[in-house]
Tab-separated table of C-alpha atoms in Angstrom:
chain	number	residue	atom	x	y	z
A	1	MET	CA	23.279	4.470	1.337
A	2	ASN	CA	24.285	7.725	2.700
A	3	ASN	CA	26.461	8.694	6.076
A	4	ASP	CA	23.429	8.332	8.279
A	5	CYS	CA	23.325	4.889	7.409
A	6	ARG	CA	27.415	4.641	7.607
A	7	PHE	CA	27.033	5.666	10.533
A	8	ILE	CA	24.718	4.117	12.133
A	9	LYS	CA	24.965	0.046	11.031
A	10	LYS	CA	28.953	1.026	12.897
A	11	GLN	CA	26.410	2.234	15.559
A	12	LEU	CA	24.941	-0.858	15.819
A	13	ASN	CA	27.702	-3.279	16.606
A	14	THR	CA	28.233	-0.646	19.556
A	15	HIS	CA	24.816	-0.793	20.218
A	16	MET	CA	24.583	-5.022	20.028
A	17	ARG	CA	27.082	-5.637	22.472
A	18	GLY	CA	25.543	-2.455	25.351
A	19	THR	CA	28.147	-0.667	25.548
A	20	VAL	CA	26.108	2.841	24.542
A	21	SER	CA	25.344	3.689	27.616
A	22	ASP	CA	23.558	7.157	26.350
A	23	PRO	CA	19.958	7.036	26.121
A	24	GLY	CA	19.716	9.921	23.076
A	25	ARG	CA	21.996	8.013	21.258
A	26	ARG	CA	20.183	4.441	21.820
A	27	ASN	CA	17.530	6.844	21.005
A	28	ALA	CA	18.247	7.692	17.512
A	29	VAL	CA	19.273	4.474	16.727
A	30	ARG	CA	16.570	3.535	17.188
A	31	GLU	CA	14.413	5.557	15.500
A	32	HIS	CA	16.397	5.584	12.234
A	33	ILE	CA	16.584	1.844	12.120
A	34	ARG	CA	12.885	2.138	12.308
A	35	SER	CA	12.113	4.530	9.595
A	36	CYS	CA	15.205	2.654	7.738
A	37	ALA	CA	14.547	-0.471	5.516
A	38	SER	CA	17.810	-1.067	4.932
A	39	CYS	CA	19.074	-0.159	8.449
A	40	ARG	CA	16.357	-2.556	9.571
A	41	GLU	CA	17.693	-5.080	7.100
A	42	PHE	CA	21.330	-4.710	8.564
A	43	ALA	CA	19.880	-4.351	12.280
A	44	LEU	CA	17.975	-7.932	11.222
A	45	GLU	CA	20.607	-9.891	10.228
A	46	LYS	CA	23.224	-8.675	12.700
A	47	ASN	CA	20.151	-10.393	15.152
A	48	LEU	CA	19.397	-13.957	13.875
A	49	SER	CA	21.489	-15.545	15.501
A	50	LEU	CA	20.955	-14.568	18.891
A	51	LEU	CA	17.280	-13.681	18.514
A	52	LEU	CA	17.286	-18.103	18.266
A	53	LYS	CA	19.064	-18.590	20.787
A	54	LYS	CA	16.718	-16.557	22.797
A	55	SER	CA	13.505	-17.635	22.090
A	56	PHE	CA	14.973	-21.614	21.550
A	57	ASN	CA	17.507	-21.807	24.867
A	58	GLU	CA	14.041	-22.624	27.282
A	59	ASP	CA	15.234	-25.816	29.673
A	60	ALA	CA	12.669	-28.927	28.324
A	61	PRO	CA	10.161	-29.606	31.488
A	62	ALA	CA	11.361	-32.788	32.830
A	63	PRO	CA	10.187	-36.099	31.862
A	64	SER	CA	6.890	-37.360	34.242
A	65	GLU	CA	6.289	-40.713	35.902
A	66	LYS	CA	3.878	-41.104	33.384
A	67	PHE	CA	5.854	-40.828	30.756
A	68	PHE	CA	8.688	-43.665	32.116
A	69	LYS	CA	5.143	-45.970	32.954
A	70	GLY	CA	4.492	-45.600	29.387
A	71	LEU	CA	7.589	-46.607	27.958
A	72	HIS	CA	7.977	-49.932	30.260
A	73	GLN	CA	4.466	-51.497	28.654
A	74	LYS	CA	5.802	-50.169	25.397
A	75	ILE	CA	9.203	-51.723	25.956
A	76	ARG	CA	7.459	-55.387	27.266
A	77	GLU	CA	5.031	-55.205	24.060
A	78	ALA	CA	7.780	-54.909	21.834
A	79	SER	CA	9.494	-57.880	23.348
A	80	ILE	CA	6.599	-59.871	23.375
A	81	THR	CA	6.378	-59.170	19.424
A	82	GLY	CA	10.241	-59.956	19.611
A	83	GLU	CA	10.056	-63.340	21.036
A	84	GLN	CA	7.040	-64.162	18.275
A	85	SER	CA	8.891	-62.365	15.149
A	86	MET	CA	11.821	-64.611	16.391
A	87	PHE	CA	10.518	-68.032	15.757
A	88	ALA	CA	9.366	-66.432	12.558
A	89	GLU	CA	12.897	-65.349	11.807
A	90	LEU	CA	14.824	-68.405	12.607
A	91	PHE	CA	11.985	-70.590	10.568
A	92	ALA	CA	13.276	-67.925	7.747
A	93	ARG	CA	17.310	-68.952	8.145
A	94	ALA	CA	17.025	-72.236	8.798
A	95	GLY	CA	14.472	-72.314	5.572
A	96	LEU	CA	17.151	-69.998	3.474
A	97	ARG	CA	20.002	-72.892	4.523
A	98	LEU	CA	17.953	-75.578	2.965
A	99	VAL	CA	17.495	-73.769	-0.667
A	100	PRO	CA	21.114	-74.755	-1.871
A	101	ALA	CA	20.760	-78.011	-0.213
A	102	MET	CA	17.092	-78.322	-2.208
A	103	THR	CA	18.153	-77.706	-5.563
A	104	VAL	CA	21.331	-79.634	-5.161
A	105	LEU	CA	18.565	-82.648	-4.395
A	106	VAL	CA	16.273	-81.187	-7.576
A	107	LEU	CA	18.675	-81.249	-10.340
A	108	PHE	CA	20.052	-84.609	-8.880
A	109	LEU	CA	16.988	-86.392	-9.337
A	110	SER	CA	15.817	-84.831	-12.123
A	111	GLY	CA	19.685	-85.408	-13.765
A	112	SER	CA	18.647	-89.018	-12.759
A	113	LEU	CA	15.105	-88.755	-13.783
A	114	ALA	CA	16.537	-87.351	-17.925
A	115	TYR	CA	19.554	-90.690	-17.266
A	116	PHE	CA	16.545	-92.982	-16.349
A	117	TYR	CA	14.188	-92.851	-19.058
A	118	LYS	CA	16.349	-92.347	-21.868
A	119	ASP	CA	17.233	-95.667	-20.323
A	120	ALA	CA	13.867	-97.214	-20.568
A	121	ALA	CA	13.288	-96.098	-23.722
A	122	GLY	CA	16.354	-97.654	-25.163
A	123	ALA	CA	20.065	-97.157	-25.215
A	124	ASP	CA	19.494	-95.873	-29.233
A	125	SER	CA	16.769	-93.521	-28.561
A	126	ASN	CA	16.821	-89.601	-28.752
A	127	SER	CA	14.894	-88.470	-24.977
A	128	THR	CA	13.361	-85.271	-26.096
A	129	ILE	CA	12.707	-82.659	-24.481
A	130	GLU	CA	8.777	-82.949	-25.517
A	131	ASP	CA	9.063	-86.575	-23.842
A	132	ILE	CA	10.233	-85.208	-20.258
A	133	ILE	CA	7.275	-83.540	-19.942
A	134	PHE	CA	4.843	-86.113	-20.807
A	135	PHE	CA	6.714	-88.656	-18.923
A	136	ALA	CA	6.449	-85.570	-15.891
A	137	GLU	CA	2.937	-85.136	-16.410
A	138	ASP	CA	2.132	-88.505	-16.417
A	139	ASN	CA	3.518	-89.765	-13.157
A	140	ALA	CA	2.747	-85.792	-11.560
A	141	LEU	CA	6.305	-85.290	-11.339
A	142	SER	CA	6.470	-80.778	-9.771
A	143	ASN	CA	7.711	-78.262	-11.992
A	144	ASP	CA	10.442	-77.998	-10.895
A	145	LEU	CA	11.540	-81.204	-11.539
A	146	VAL	CA	10.384	-80.674	-14.567
A	147	LEU	CA	12.726	-77.793	-15.726
A	148	ALA	CA	15.726	-80.145	-14.335
A	149	GLY	CA	14.763	-82.511	-16.028
A	150	VAL	CA	14.751	-79.918	-19.846
A	151	PHE	CA	18.020	-78.344	-18.262
A	152	PHE	CA	19.686	-81.719	-18.136
A	153	GLU	CA	18.483	-82.905	-21.587
A	154	GLU	CA	19.012	-79.588	-23.234
A	155	VAL	CA	22.931	-80.193	-21.858
A	156	ARG	CA	23.078	-83.488	-22.260
A	157	CYS	CA	22.058	-82.622	-25.938
A	158	GLY	CA	24.846	-79.848	-26.211
A	159	GLU	CA	27.287	-82.266	-25.139
A	160	LYS	CA	26.652	-84.488	-28.164
B	1	MET	CA	25.144	-38.547	33.349
B	2	GLY	CA	26.714	-41.748	32.420
B	3	THR	CA	30.121	-42.064	31.707
B	4	TYR	CA	31.285	-43.656	27.960
B	5	ALA	CA	32.167	-46.923	30.357
B	6	ASP	CA	29.208	-46.448	32.228
B	7	ASP	CA	26.735	-46.706	29.092
B	8	ILE	CA	28.297	-49.643	27.660
B	9	ALA	CA	27.825	-51.746	30.594
B	10	PHE	CA	24.514	-50.556	30.893
B	11	VAL	CA	23.890	-51.368	26.929
B	12	LYS	CA	25.746	-54.783	27.554
B	13	LYS	CA	23.219	-55.489	30.061
B	14	THR	CA	20.327	-55.066	27.920
B	15	LEU	CA	21.215	-56.676	25.074
B	16	ALA	CA	21.765	-59.905	27.482
B	17	GLY	CA	17.938	-59.338	28.191
B	18	ASP	CA	18.671	-57.075	31.801
B	19	ARG	CA	15.248	-54.474	30.778
B	20	GLU	CA	15.918	-52.628	33.767
B	21	ALA	CA	19.825	-51.660	32.468
B	22	PHE	CA	17.647	-50.251	29.963
B	23	ASP	CA	16.036	-48.687	32.478
B	24	GLN	CA	19.027	-46.929	33.245
B	25	LEU	CA	20.037	-45.092	30.566
B	26	VAL	CA	16.742	-43.974	29.802
B	27	ARG	CA	16.827	-42.324	33.368
B	28	ILE	CA	20.993	-41.057	32.831
B	29	HIS	CA	20.230	-40.026	29.207
B	30	SER	CA	16.017	-38.896	28.925
B	31	GLN	CA	16.630	-35.306	29.998
B	32	ARG	CA	19.522	-34.777	26.841
B	33	VAL	CA	16.460	-36.239	24.218
B	34	PHE	CA	13.563	-34.086	25.490
B	35	GLN	CA	16.212	-30.974	24.890
B	36	ILE	CA	16.716	-31.697	21.179
B	37	ILE	CA	12.785	-32.542	20.954
B	38	TYR	CA	11.753	-29.271	23.036
B	39	ARG	CA	13.526	-26.823	20.819
B	40	PHE	CA	11.560	-28.156	17.590
B	41	PHE	CA	8.123	-28.233	19.981
B	42	LYS	CA	6.698	-26.658	22.337
B	43	ASP	CA	4.295	-29.293	23.644
B	44	LYS	CA	5.254	-31.819	26.933
B	45	LEU	CA	2.633	-34.582	25.302
B	46	MET	CA	3.728	-34.396	22.192
B	47	VAL	CA	7.942	-34.055	23.812
B	48	GLU	CA	6.682	-37.555	26.001
B	49	ASP	CA	5.184	-39.108	22.422
B	50	ILE	CA	7.886	-38.307	20.633
B	51	ALA	CA	10.994	-39.214	23.393
B	52	GLN	CA	9.228	-42.080	23.883
B	53	GLU	CA	9.227	-43.084	20.220
B	54	VAL	CA	12.912	-42.538	20.729
B	55	PHE	CA	13.684	-44.886	23.096
B	56	LEU	CA	11.859	-47.694	21.439
B	57	LYS	CA	13.698	-47.032	18.407
B	58	ALA	CA	16.775	-47.867	20.540
B	59	TYR	CA	15.890	-50.467	22.458
B	60	THR	CA	14.645	-52.248	19.887
B	61	SER	CA	17.863	-51.565	17.540
B	62	LEU	CA	20.689	-51.619	19.850
B	63	ASN	CA	22.275	-54.777	18.617
B	64	THR	CA	22.924	-51.911	15.756
B	65	TYR	CA	24.835	-49.226	18.202
B	66	SER	CA	28.425	-50.024	17.556
B	67	GLN	CA	29.959	-48.290	20.857
B	68	GLU	CA	32.026	-46.324	18.475
B	69	ALA	CA	30.696	-43.515	19.199
B	70	ALA	CA	29.410	-42.244	22.470
B	71	PHE	CA	25.529	-43.603	23.561
B	72	GLY	CA	24.428	-40.470	23.948
B	73	SER	CA	25.465	-38.958	20.119
B	74	TRP	CA	23.828	-42.533	18.579
B	75	LEU	CA	21.219	-41.637	20.562
B	76	ALA	CA	20.756	-37.926	19.652
B	77	SER	CA	21.395	-39.276	16.344
B	78	ILE	CA	17.944	-40.949	16.573
B	79	THR	CA	16.263	-38.025	18.212
B	80	VAL	CA	17.188	-35.651	15.734
B	81	ARG	CA	15.977	-37.940	12.663
B	82	THR	CA	12.612	-38.901	14.476
B	83	CYS	CA	12.261	-35.283	14.901
B	84	TYR	CA	13.042	-34.479	11.734
B	85	GLY	CA	9.984	-37.117	10.014
B	86	GLN	CA	7.960	-34.833	13.026
B	87	LEU	CA	7.824	-32.490	11.334
B	88	LYS	CA	7.389	-33.419	8.028
B	89	LYS	CA	4.372	-35.387	8.937
B	90	GLU	CA	2.769	-31.861	10.055
B	91	LYS	CA	4.301	-29.856	7.413
B	92	GLN	CA	2.192	-31.892	5.400
B	93	LEU	CA	-1.174	-32.038	7.442
B	94	ARG	CA	-0.253	-27.872	7.901
B	95	ASP	CA	0.311	-26.185	4.784
B	96	ASN	CA	-1.170	-22.814	5.265
B	97	PRO	CA	-0.216	-21.867	8.981
B	98	LYS	CA	-2.585	-20.015	10.066
B	99	SER	CA	-0.813	-18.059	12.523
B	100	SER	CA	-0.690	-14.581	11.984
B	101	PHE	CA	1.517	-11.814	12.820
B	102	SER	CA	0.117	-8.173	14.937
B	103	TYR	CA	1.951	-5.089	15.819
B	104	GLU	CA	3.056	-6.418	19.337
B	105	ASP	CA	4.699	-8.951	17.327
B	106	ALA	CA	6.712	-6.389	15.226
B	107	ALA	CA	6.739	-4.054	18.626
B	108	LEU	CA	8.657	-6.850	20.073
B	109	LEU	CA	11.352	-7.597	17.270
B	110	ASP	CA	12.460	-4.209	17.417
B	111	ASN	CA	12.966	-3.878	21.021
B	112	PHE	CA	14.498	-7.436	21.058
B	113	CYS	CA	17.180	-5.393	18.768
B	114	PHE	CA	17.620	-2.787	20.411
B	115	ASP	CA	16.897	-4.302	24.314
B	116	HIS	CA	18.141	-7.529	24.583
B	117	TYR	CA	21.634	-6.971	26.391
B	118	ALA	CA	19.181	-5.087	29.057
B	119	PRO	CA	19.173	-6.275	32.599
B	120	GLY	CA	16.200	-8.129	33.118
B	121	TYR	CA	15.350	-8.144	29.364
B	122	SER	CA	15.636	-12.290	29.700
B	123	SER	CA	12.866	-12.984	32.101
B	124	PRO	CA	10.481	-15.867	31.195
B	125	GLU	CA	7.736	-14.252	30.758
B	126	LYS	CA	9.590	-12.073	27.580
B	127	THR	CA	11.374	-15.835	26.383
B	128	VAL	CA	8.002	-17.884	26.534
B	129	MET	CA	6.897	-14.206	23.687
B	130	LEU	CA	10.595	-14.597	22.181
B	131	ARG	CA	9.144	-18.809	21.447
B	132	ASP	CA	5.707	-18.383	20.774
B	133	PHE	CA	6.823	-15.206	18.177
B	134	MET	CA	9.819	-17.789	16.348
B	135	ASP	CA	7.408	-20.616	16.162
B	136	LYS	CA	5.422	-18.577	14.155
B	137	VAL	CA	8.361	-17.778	11.359
B	138	MET	CA	9.978	-21.845	12.127
B	139	HIS	CA	6.575	-22.956	10.827
B	140	ARG	CA	6.998	-21.108	8.100
B	141	LEU	CA	10.294	-23.061	6.656
B	142	SER	CA	10.305	-26.510	5.635
B	143	PRO	CA	11.554	-28.599	7.773
B	144	LYS	CA	14.425	-28.931	6.488
B	145	GLU	CA	15.357	-25.612	6.717
B	146	ALA	CA	14.276	-25.396	9.913
B	147	MET	CA	15.766	-28.249	11.734
B	148	VAL	CA	19.032	-27.263	10.323
B	149	LEU	CA	18.546	-23.636	11.928
B	150	LEU	CA	18.007	-24.697	15.129
B	151	LEU	CA	21.069	-27.067	15.127
B	152	THR	CA	23.718	-25.046	14.104
B	153	GLU	CA	22.335	-22.086	15.932
B	154	VAL	CA	20.189	-22.760	19.042
B	155	GLU	CA	22.298	-26.826	19.587
B	156	GLY	CA	25.422	-25.346	17.805
B	157	LYS	CA	26.650	-27.773	16.121
B	158	THR	CA	28.914	-27.711	13.405
B	159	VAL	CA	28.424	-28.911	9.788
B	160	ARG	CA	30.146	-31.636	9.907
B	161	GLU	CA	27.768	-33.036	13.240
B	162	VAL	CA	24.676	-31.877	11.410
B	163	ALA	CA	25.417	-34.158	8.597
B	164	GLN	CA	26.281	-36.851	10.680
B	165	LEU	CA	22.560	-36.516	12.624
B	166	MET	CA	20.286	-36.052	9.927
B	167	GLY	CA	22.528	-38.182	7.291
B	168	LEU	CA	22.928	-35.389	4.782
B	169	SER	CA	25.985	-34.705	3.231
B	170	ARG	CA	27.954	-31.414	4.468
B	171	ILE	CA	27.032	-29.716	1.354
B	172	ASN	CA	23.722	-30.299	1.735
B	173	VAL	CA	24.390	-29.076	4.921
B	174	LYS	CA	25.243	-25.502	4.089
B	175	VAL	CA	22.928	-24.318	1.744
B	176	SER	CA	20.514	-25.541	3.302
B	177	ASN	CA	21.704	-23.195	6.593
B	178	PHE	CA	22.675	-20.378	4.465
B	179	ARG	CA	18.189	-21.033	2.568
B	180	ALA	CA	17.116	-21.305	6.292
B	181	ARG	CA	19.003	-17.869	7.338
B	182	LYS	CA	17.647	-15.846	4.053
B	183	HIS	CA	13.669	-17.807	4.197
B	184	ALA	CA	13.774	-16.996	7.984
B	185	LEU	CA	14.862	-12.948	7.759
B	186	GLN	CA	12.798	-12.748	4.789
B	187	ILE	CA	9.171	-13.812	7.083
B	188	ILE	CA	10.223	-12.250	9.902
B	189	ARG	CA	11.083	-8.314	7.810
B	190	THR	CA	7.570	-9.278	5.832
B	191	LEU	CA	5.494	-10.487	8.516
B	192	SER	CA	7.234	-7.413	10.600
B	193	GLN	CA	6.086	-4.797	7.827
B	194	GLN	CA	2.506	-5.842	8.701
B	195	GLY	CA	2.549	-5.683	12.105
B	196	TYR	CA	3.421	-2.374	11.283
B	197	VAL	CA	1.044	-1.757	8.365
B	198	LYS	CA	-1.412	-3.223	10.773
B	199	LYS	CA	-0.648	-0.261	14.024
B	200	ARG	CA	-1.637	2.547	10.824
B	201	ASN	CA	-4.640	0.885	10.125
B	202	GLY	CA	-5.608	-0.660	13.338
B	203	TYR	CA	-4.512	2.113	15.777
B	204	GLU	CA	-4.291	5.417	13.948
């Protein structure tokens, strides 16, 4: 950077504030910046914020009546869809609450099943897991009950 | 612009099922929403489409508005994120912007550097030309860079505010802002040189 550039860069700040009234001086600064890449870069950096503010400062157009009508329509559609999905949501919530209750019921029934089978086979017989599965298949019981029964049997065997 | 108390009253009525209360909120805040969107999109139809999307999102998620911040701030956050999503979609569709720069663009830039303070410089025609020019520059930035730059430089938001609006960390915003400025200057410099080269080749 030479002395001219240092001088120009100092002048540029004054120039940008609009306080240089002498047209001769303004032109000299302008011509130097056009020819000097370093000072041009400096001027651009200084001006970027201002350039952005001036370029994007325009007022937005006002919303039209078409905008409001279109929005009403979309909200009406969203409300109808919302009512339909509300029932689905209620059902899902009820379903979720039923899951723990169903789990307890299944465990109770399968525990009873394991106990009943053991009694039916004889007090001394060891109800094996295989027997539970065969019993369940013969009586067309659901997989959940079978698994619960197996679980209970494993626990019962562990207690022996 | 409505007061905080007015907004809360309308929000409560809307949640109770009064759709006309939401209409009131739309009328109060629509101009501000339009202004934010207009920073990023010039086309009026697109601005209205995006604004409808913003208000629809606000309506369907009104039960998540915590009422701690002003309703306008909550709505501004939805607006900014919707614009960001749209910018990302557009970027995918438009990877190589075809608009080029001319000598007139380079001259406009030079004149701006020297004459922006002159009386009569800020005429509507000049503003439109500047906007066209800077739109070409902004289209060459990434969506994140463009958003952060416009929110900090034009909307005057702090780093913290931009982070909240965009759902980013403050470090992310600071780094994006630094990169955006550097990238924008590089683009302007390159395109300005292209403009002068065209002049040398075309006019001499």
